[in-house]
CSV table of C-alpha atoms in Angstrom, one decimal:
chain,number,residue,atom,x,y,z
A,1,UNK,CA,30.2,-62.0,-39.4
A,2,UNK,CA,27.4,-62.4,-36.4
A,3,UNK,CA,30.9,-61.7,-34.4
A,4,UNK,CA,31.3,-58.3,-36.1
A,5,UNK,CA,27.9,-57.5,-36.0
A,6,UNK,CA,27.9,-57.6,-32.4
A,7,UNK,CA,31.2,-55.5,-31.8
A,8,UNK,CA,29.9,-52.9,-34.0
A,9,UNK,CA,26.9,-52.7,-31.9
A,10,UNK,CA,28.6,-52.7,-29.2
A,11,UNK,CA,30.6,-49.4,-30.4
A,12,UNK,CA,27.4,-47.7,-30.8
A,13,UNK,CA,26.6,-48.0,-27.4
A,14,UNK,CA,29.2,-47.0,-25.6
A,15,UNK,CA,29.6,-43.8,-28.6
A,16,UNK,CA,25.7,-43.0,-27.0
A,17,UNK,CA,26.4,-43.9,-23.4
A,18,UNK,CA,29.6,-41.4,-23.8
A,19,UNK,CA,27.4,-38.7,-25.2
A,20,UNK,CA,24.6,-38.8,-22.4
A,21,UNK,CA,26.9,-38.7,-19.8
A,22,UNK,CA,28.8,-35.7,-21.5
A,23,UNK,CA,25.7,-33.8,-21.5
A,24,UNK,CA,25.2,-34.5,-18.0
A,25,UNK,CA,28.0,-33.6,-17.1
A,26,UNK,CA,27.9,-30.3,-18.2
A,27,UNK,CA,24.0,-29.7,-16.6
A,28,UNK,CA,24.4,-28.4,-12.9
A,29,UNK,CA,23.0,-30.8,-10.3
A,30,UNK,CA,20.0,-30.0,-8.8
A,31,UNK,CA,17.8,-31.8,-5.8
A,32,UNK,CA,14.0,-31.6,-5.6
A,33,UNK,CA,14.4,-29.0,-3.0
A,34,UNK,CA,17.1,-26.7,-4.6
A,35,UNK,CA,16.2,-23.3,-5.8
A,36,UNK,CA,14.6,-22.5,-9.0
A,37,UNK,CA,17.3,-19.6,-10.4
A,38,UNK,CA,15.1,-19.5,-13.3
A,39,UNK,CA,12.2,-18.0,-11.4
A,40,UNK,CA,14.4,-15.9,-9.2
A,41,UNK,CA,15.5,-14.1,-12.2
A,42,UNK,CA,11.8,-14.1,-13.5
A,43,UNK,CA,11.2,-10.7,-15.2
A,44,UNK,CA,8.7,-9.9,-12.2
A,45,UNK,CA,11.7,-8.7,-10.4
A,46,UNK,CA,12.2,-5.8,-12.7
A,47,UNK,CA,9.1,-4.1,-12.6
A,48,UNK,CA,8.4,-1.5,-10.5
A,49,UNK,CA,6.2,-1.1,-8.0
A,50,UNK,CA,6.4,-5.0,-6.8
A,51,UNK,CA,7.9,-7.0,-4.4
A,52,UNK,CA,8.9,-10.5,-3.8
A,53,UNK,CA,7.4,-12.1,-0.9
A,54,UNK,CA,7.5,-15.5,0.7
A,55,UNK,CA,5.3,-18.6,-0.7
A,56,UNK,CA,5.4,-16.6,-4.1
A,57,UNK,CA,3.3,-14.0,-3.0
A,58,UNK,CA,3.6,-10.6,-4.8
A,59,UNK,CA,3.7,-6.8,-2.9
A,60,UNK,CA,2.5,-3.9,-3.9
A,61,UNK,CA,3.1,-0.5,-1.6
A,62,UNK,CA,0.6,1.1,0.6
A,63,UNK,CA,2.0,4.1,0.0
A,64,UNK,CA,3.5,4.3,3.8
A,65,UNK,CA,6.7,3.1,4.2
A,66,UNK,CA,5.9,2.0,8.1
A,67,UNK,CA,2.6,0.2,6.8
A,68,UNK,CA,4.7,-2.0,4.5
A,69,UNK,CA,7.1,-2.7,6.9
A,70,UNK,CA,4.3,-3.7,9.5
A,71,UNK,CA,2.5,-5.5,7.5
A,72,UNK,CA,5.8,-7.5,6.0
A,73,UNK,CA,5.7,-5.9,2.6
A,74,UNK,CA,3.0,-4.2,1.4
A,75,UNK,CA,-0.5,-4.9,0.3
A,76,UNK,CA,-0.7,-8.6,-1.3
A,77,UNK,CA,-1.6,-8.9,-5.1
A,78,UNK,CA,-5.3,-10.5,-5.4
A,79,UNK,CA,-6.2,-9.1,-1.5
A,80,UNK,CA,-8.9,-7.0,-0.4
A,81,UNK,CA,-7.7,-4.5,2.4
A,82,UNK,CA,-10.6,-2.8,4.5
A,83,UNK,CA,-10.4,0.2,6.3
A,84,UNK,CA,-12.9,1.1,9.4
A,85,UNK,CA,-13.3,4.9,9.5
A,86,UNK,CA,-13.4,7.2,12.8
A,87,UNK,CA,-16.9,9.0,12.6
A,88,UNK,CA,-14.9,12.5,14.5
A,89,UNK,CA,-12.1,12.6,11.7
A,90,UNK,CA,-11.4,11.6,8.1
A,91,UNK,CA,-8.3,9.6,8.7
A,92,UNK,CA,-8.7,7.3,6.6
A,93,UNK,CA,-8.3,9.9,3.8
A,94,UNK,CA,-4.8,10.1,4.3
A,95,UNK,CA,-4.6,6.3,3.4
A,96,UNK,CA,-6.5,6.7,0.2
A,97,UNK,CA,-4.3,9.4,-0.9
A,98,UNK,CA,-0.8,7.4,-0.1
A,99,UNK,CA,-2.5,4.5,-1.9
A,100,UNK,CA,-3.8,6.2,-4.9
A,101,UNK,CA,-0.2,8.2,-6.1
A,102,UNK,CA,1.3,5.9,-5.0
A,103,UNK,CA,0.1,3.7,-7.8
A,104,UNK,CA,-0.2,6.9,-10.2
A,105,UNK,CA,3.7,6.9,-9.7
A,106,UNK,CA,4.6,3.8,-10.4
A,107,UNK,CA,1.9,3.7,-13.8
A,108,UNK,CA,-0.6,1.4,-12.4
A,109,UNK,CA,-4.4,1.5,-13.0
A,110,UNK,CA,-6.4,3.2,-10.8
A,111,UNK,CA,-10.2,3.3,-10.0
A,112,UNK,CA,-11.7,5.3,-7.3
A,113,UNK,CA,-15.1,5.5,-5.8
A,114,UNK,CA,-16.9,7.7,-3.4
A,115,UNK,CA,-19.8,9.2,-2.6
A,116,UNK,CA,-19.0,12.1,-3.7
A,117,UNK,CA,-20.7,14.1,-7.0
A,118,UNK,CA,-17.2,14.8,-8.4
A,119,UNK,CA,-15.0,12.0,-7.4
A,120,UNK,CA,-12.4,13.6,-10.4
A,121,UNK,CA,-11.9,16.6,-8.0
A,122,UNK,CA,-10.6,14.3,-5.2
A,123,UNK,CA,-7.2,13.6,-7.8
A,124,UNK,CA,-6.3,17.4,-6.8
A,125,UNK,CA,-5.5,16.2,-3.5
A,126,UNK,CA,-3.3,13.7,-3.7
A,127,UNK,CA,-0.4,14.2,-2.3
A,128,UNK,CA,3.1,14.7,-4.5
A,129,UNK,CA,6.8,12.5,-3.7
A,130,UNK,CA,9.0,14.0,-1.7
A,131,UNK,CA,12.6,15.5,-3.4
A,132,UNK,CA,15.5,14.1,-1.6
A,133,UNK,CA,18.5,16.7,-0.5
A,134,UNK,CA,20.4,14.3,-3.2
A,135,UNK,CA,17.8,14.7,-6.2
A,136,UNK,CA,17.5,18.4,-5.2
A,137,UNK,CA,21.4,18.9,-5.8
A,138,UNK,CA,21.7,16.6,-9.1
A,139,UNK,CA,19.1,18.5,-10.4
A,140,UNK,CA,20.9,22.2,-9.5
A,141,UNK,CA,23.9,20.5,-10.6
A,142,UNK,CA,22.8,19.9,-13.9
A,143,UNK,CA,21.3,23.3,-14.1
A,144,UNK,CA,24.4,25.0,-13.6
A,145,UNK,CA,26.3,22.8,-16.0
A,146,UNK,CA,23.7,23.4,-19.2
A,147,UNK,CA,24.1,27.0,-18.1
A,148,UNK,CA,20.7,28.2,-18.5
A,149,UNK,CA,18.8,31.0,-17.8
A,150,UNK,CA,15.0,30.4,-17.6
A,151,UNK,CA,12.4,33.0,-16.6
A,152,UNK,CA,11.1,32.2,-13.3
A,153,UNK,CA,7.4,31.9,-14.7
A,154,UNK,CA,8.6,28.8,-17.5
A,155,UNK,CA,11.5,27.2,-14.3
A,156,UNK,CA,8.2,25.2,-13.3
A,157,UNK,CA,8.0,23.5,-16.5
A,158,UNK,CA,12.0,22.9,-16.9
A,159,UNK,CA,11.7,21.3,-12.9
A,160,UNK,CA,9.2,19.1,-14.3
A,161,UNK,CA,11.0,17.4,-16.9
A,162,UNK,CA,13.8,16.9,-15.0
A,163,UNK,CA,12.5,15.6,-11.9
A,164,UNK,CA,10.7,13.0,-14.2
A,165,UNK,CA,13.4,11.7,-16.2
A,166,UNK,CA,15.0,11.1,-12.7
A,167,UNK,CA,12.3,9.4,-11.3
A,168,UNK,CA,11.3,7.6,-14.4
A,169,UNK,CA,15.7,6.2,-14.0
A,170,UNK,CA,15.1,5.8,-10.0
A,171,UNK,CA,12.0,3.6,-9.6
A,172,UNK,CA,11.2,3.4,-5.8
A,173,UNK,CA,9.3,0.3,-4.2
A,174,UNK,CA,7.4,3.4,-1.7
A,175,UNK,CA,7.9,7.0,-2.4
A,176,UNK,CA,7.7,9.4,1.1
A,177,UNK,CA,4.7,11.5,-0.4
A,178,UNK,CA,4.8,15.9,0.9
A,179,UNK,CA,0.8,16.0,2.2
A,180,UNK,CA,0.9,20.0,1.5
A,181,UNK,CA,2.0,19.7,-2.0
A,182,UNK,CA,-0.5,18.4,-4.6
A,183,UNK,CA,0.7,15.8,-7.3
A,184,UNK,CA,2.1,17.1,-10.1
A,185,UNK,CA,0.1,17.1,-13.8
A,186,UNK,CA,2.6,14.6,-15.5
A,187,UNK,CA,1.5,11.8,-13.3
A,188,UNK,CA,-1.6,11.8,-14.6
A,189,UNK,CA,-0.3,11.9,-18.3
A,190,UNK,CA,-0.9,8.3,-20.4
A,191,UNK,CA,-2.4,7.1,-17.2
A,192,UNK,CA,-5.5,5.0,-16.9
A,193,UNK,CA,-7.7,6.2,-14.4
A,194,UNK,CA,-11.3,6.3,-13.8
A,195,UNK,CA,-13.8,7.7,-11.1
A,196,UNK,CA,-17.5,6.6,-10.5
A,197,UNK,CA,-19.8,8.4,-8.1
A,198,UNK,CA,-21.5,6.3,-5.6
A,199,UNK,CA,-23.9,8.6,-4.8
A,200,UNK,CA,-25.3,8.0,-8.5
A,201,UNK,CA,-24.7,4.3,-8.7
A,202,UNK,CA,-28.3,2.5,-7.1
A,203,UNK,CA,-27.2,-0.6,-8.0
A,204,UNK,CA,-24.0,-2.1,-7.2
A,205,UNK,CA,-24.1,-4.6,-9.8
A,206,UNK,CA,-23.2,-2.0,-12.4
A,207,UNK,CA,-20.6,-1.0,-10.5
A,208,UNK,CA,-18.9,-4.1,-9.8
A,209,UNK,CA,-19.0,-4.8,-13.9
A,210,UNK,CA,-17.3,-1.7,-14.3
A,211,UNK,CA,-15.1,-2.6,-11.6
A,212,UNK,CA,-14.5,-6.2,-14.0
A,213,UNK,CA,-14.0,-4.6,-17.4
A,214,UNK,CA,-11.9,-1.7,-16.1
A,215,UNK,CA,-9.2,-4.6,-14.8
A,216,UNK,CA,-9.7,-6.6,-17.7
A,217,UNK,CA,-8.4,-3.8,-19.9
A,218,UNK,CA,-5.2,-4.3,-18.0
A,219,UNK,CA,-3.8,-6.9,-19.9
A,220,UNK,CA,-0.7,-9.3,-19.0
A,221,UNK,CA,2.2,-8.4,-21.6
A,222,UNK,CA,5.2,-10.8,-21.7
A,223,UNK,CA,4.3,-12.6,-18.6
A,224,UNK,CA,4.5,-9.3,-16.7
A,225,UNK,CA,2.6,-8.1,-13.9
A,226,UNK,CA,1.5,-4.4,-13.4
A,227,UNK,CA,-0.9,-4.7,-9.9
A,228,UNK,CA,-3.9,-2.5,-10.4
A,229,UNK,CA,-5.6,-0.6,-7.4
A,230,UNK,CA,-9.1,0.5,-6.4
A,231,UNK,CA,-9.7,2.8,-3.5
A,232,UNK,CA,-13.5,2.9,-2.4
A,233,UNK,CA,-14.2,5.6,0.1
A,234,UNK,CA,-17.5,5.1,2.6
A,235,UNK,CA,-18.9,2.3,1.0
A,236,UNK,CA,-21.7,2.1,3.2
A,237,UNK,CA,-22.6,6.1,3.2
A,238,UNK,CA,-25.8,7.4,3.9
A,239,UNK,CA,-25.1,9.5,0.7
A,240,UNK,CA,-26.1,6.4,-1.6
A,241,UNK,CA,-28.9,5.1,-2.5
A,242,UNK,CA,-28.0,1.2,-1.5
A,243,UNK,CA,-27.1,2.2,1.8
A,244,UNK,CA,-30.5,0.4,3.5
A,245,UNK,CA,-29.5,-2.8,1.5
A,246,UNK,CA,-26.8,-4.8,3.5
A,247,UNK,CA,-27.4,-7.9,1.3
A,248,UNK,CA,-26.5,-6.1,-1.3
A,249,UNK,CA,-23.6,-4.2,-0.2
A,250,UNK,CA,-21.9,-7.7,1.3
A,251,UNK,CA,-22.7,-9.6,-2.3
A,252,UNK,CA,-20.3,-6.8,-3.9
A,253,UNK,CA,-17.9,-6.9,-1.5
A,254,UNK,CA,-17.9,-10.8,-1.8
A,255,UNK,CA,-17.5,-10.2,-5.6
A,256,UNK,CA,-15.6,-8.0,-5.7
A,257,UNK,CA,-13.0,-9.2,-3.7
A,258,UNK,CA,-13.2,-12.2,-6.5
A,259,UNK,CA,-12.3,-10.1,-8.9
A,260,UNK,CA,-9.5,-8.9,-7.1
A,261,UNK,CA,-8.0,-12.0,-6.3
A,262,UNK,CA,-8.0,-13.4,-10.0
A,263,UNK,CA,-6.8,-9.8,-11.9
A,264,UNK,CA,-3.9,-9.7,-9.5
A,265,UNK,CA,-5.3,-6.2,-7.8
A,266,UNK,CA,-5.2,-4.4,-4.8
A,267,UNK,CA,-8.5,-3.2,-3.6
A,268,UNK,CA,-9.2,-0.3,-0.3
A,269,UNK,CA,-12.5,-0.1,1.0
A,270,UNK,CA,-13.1,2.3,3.4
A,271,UNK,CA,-16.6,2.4,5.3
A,272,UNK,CA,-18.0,3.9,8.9
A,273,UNK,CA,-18.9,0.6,11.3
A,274,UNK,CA,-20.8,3.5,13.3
A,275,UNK,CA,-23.5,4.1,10.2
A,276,UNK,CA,-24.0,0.0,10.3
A,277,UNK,CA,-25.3,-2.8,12.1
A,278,UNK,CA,-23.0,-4.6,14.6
A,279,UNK,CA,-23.6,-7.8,12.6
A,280,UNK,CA,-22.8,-6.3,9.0
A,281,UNK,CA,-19.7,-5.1,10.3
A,282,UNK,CA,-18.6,-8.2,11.3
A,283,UNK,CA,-19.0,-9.8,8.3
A,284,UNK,CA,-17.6,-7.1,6.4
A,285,UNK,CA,-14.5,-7.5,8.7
A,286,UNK,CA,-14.2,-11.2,8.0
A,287,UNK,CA,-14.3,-11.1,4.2
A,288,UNK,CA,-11.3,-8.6,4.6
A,289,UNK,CA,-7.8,-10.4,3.9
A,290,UNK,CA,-5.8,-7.5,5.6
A,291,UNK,CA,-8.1,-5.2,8.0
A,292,UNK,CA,-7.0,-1.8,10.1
A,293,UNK,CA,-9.3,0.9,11.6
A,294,UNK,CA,-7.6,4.6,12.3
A,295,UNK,CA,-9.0,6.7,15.2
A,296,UNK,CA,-8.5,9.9,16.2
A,297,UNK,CA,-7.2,11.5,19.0
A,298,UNK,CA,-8.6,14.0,21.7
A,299,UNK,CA,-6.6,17.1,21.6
A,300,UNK,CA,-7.1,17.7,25.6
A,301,UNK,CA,-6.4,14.4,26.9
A,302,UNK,CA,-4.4,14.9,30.1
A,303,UNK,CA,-4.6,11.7,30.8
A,304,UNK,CA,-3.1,9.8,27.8
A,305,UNK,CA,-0.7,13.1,27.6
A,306,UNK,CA,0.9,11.8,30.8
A,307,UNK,CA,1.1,8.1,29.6
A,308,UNK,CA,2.4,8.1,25.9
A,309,UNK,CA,5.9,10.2,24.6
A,310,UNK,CA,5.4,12.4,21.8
A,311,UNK,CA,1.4,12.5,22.1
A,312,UNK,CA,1.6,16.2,20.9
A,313,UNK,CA,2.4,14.9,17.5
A,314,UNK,CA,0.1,12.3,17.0
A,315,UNK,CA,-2.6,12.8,15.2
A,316,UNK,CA,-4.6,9.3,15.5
A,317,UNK,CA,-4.2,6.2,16.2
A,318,UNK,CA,-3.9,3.1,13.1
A,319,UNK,CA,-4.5,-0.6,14.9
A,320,UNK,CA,-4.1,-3.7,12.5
A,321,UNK,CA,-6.4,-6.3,13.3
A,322,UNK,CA,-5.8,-8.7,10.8
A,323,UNK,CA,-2.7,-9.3,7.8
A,324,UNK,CA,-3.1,-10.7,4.7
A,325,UNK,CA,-1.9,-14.7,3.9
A,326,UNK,CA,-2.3,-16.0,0.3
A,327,UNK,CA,-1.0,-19.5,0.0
A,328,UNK,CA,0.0,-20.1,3.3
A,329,UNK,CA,-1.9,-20.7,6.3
A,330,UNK,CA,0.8,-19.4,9.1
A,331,UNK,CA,-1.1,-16.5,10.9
A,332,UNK,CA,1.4,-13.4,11.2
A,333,UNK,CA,2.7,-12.2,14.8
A,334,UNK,CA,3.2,-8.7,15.1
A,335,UNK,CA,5.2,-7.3,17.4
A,336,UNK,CA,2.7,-4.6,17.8
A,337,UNK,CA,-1.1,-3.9,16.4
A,338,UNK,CA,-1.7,-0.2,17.3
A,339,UNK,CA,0.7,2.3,16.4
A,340,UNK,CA,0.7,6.5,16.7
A,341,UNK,CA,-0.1,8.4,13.2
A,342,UNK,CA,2.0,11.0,12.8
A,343,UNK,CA,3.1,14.2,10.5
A,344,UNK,CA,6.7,14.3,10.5
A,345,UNK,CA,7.4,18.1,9.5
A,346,UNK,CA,3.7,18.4,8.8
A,347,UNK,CA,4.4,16.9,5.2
A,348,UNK,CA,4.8,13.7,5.9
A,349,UNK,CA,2.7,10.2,7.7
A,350,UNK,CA,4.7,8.0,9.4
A,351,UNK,CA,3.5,5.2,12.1
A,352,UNK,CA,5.2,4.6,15.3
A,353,UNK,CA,4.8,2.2,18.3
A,354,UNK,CA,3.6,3.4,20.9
A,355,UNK,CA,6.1,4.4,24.2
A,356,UNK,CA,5.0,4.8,27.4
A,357,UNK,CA,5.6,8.0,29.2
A,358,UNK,CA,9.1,7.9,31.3
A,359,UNK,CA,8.5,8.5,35.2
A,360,UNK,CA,8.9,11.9,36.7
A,361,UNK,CA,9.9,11.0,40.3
A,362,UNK,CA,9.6,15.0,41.1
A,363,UNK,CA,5.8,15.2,40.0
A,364,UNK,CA,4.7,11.7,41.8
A,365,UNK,CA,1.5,11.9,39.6
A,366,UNK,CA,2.9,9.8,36.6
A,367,UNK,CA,1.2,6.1,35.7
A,368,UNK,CA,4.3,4.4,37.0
A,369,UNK,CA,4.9,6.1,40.1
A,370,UNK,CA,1.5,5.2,41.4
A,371,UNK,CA,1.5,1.7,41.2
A,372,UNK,CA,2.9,0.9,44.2
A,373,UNK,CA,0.8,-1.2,45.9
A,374,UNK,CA,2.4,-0.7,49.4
A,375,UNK,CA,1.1,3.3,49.6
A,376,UNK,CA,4.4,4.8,49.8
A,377,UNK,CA,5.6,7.5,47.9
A,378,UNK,CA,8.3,6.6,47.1
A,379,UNK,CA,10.1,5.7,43.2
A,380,UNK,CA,12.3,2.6,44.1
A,381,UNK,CA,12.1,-0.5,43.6
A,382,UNK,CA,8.3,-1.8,44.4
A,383,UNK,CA,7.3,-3.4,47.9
A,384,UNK,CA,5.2,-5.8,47.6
């Protein structure tokens, strides 16, 4: 009997032992440092308006293609992006608007600030996506098949839906936004949006709760992400009441950039370094996790004329003086930090590197030419 116990004991054993190594059998093999597939094909991916990024950091676009490419992606989720104005033109304007539809067009909250007394009016300028040659023949091509004939007063409204159901199937990462044509009224349909004065705002506390409640509404559903945005313009105006207060102004920025970080937002502040103290600007600077400053360009400089190509077309100059780096503390290397601003057509911004002029041997007044340092005037090779 004890010698059938123990061979029917035995049978259970190796039955369970069989079974365990079935199942593991089947299970794919993975080492500590093998890919997680599971969180590749997190539903993350599918949203638009995000990006994948290294060290599981999340993008959002600028709104500018060449930004995002500069700046290895986009604006991080949770960073706070400051933008030093030129006193002799608004170019950081044209950032704001890039920023703000592009977020309108991919359905993310938006709050906006300025000093302004009707912020709201500011939405009319935003800028509208750009139709490519293929959209523009799909959507003539479906005209012409439905065969209809619309009065030219009501083909604005038809164009509408259309183009919307197309973009609504084609979800771009960054749109290339036409600066001459305003955004059209069905982006702002179901959106939330709000606007706050500055210039009525005295204390910055209130704003930065309305800031914090305003992202709170933008609750997490299924796990998903959406990436809200706020766009400050001339934080530090004279226009505002706070303006004297530095303190003050630096604890919001401080806070807010807290916020930021935890909703998984994107927040643009713009403000003049001119209007403030050397020292406040500084620290403004260093509580910045991406920083750039945009300057503008004389139109009769001979000199710089004769140095860069294309200097016609610029219209300023964007330098980035610091990138954003969440969970990671490997500085980034540009290949360049100042780049030419640009209106390609007039319609569009676009960012290039900056090229030196090429050397007119007949003229002998060009940059390269005159840096022989033997006195000759000749353009061969050098003599040292």
């Amino acid at each position: 009997m004890k010698c059938l116990a123990v061979m029917v004991s035995l049978i259970v054993v190796l039955v369970v032992i069989g079974s365990v190594m079935a199942m593991t059998a089947n299970k794919p093999r993975t080492a500590s440092f093998s890919r997680n597939t599971a969180a590749a094909s997190s539903p993350v991916s599918s949203i638009p308006g995000l990006k994948h990024g290294p060290n599981g950091t999340m993008f959002i676009s600028s709104g500018i293609s060449d930004l995002d490419k500069i700046l290895g992606g986009g604006f991080a989720l949770g960073s706070l992006v400051m933008v030093m104005e030129d006193p002799e033109a608004p170019h950081h304007m044209l950032l704001l608007r890039n920023f703000m539809s592009q977020g309108l067009v991919h359905h993310q909250p938006l709050i906006y600030a300025s000093p302004a007394n009707d912020p709201r009016g500011f939405l009319g300028t935003l800028p509208n996506p750009m139709v490519s040659k293929d959209e523009k023949s799909r959507v003539h091509e479906t005209e012409q098949e439905k065969g209809l004939r619309i009065a030219w007063q009501y083909k604005k409204y038809f164009g509408e839906q259309s183009s919307d159901s197309q973009r609504d199937g084609k979800s771009e990462y960054c749109n290339d936004f036409d600066l001459r044509k305003p955004l059209e009224r069905y982006f702002f349909t179901g959106q939330q949006i709000d606007c706050v004065s500055l210039k009525e705002s005295a204390d910055l506390g209130a704003f930065h709760e309305r800031c914090s409640s305003f992202l709170s509404q933008d609750k997490r559903s299924n796990g998903n992400i959406t990436g809200g945005r706020i766009a400050i313009q001339s934080l530090c105006s004279p226009q505002c009441e706070y303006s004297n207060r530095e303190w003050e102004m630096l604890s919001f920025v401080r806070s807010l950039k807290s916020v930021v970080r935890l909703s998984n937002a994107v927040a643009v502040v713009t403000f003049p370094p001119s209007l403030v103290s050397t020292t406040f600007s500084i620290r403004l600077q260093h509580l910045a996790d991406t920083l750039v400053s945009v300057k503008a360009i004389p139109d009769e400089d001979k000199e710089l004329a004769k140095l860069l190509t294309g200097y016609q077309d610029m219209v300023g100059l964007l330098s980035v003086h610091k990138v954003a780096r969440i969970n990671t503390q490997v500085p980034a290397i540009l290949e360049a930090t100042t780049f030419s601003m640009k209106l390609q057509k007039r319609r569009s911004l676009i960012l290039e590197c900056l090229n030196q002029a090429p050397v007119d041997g007949s003229s002998g007044s060009s940059y390269a030419s005159s840096g022989s340092c033997s006195g000759t005037s000749k353009t061969a090779p050098l003599d040292f």
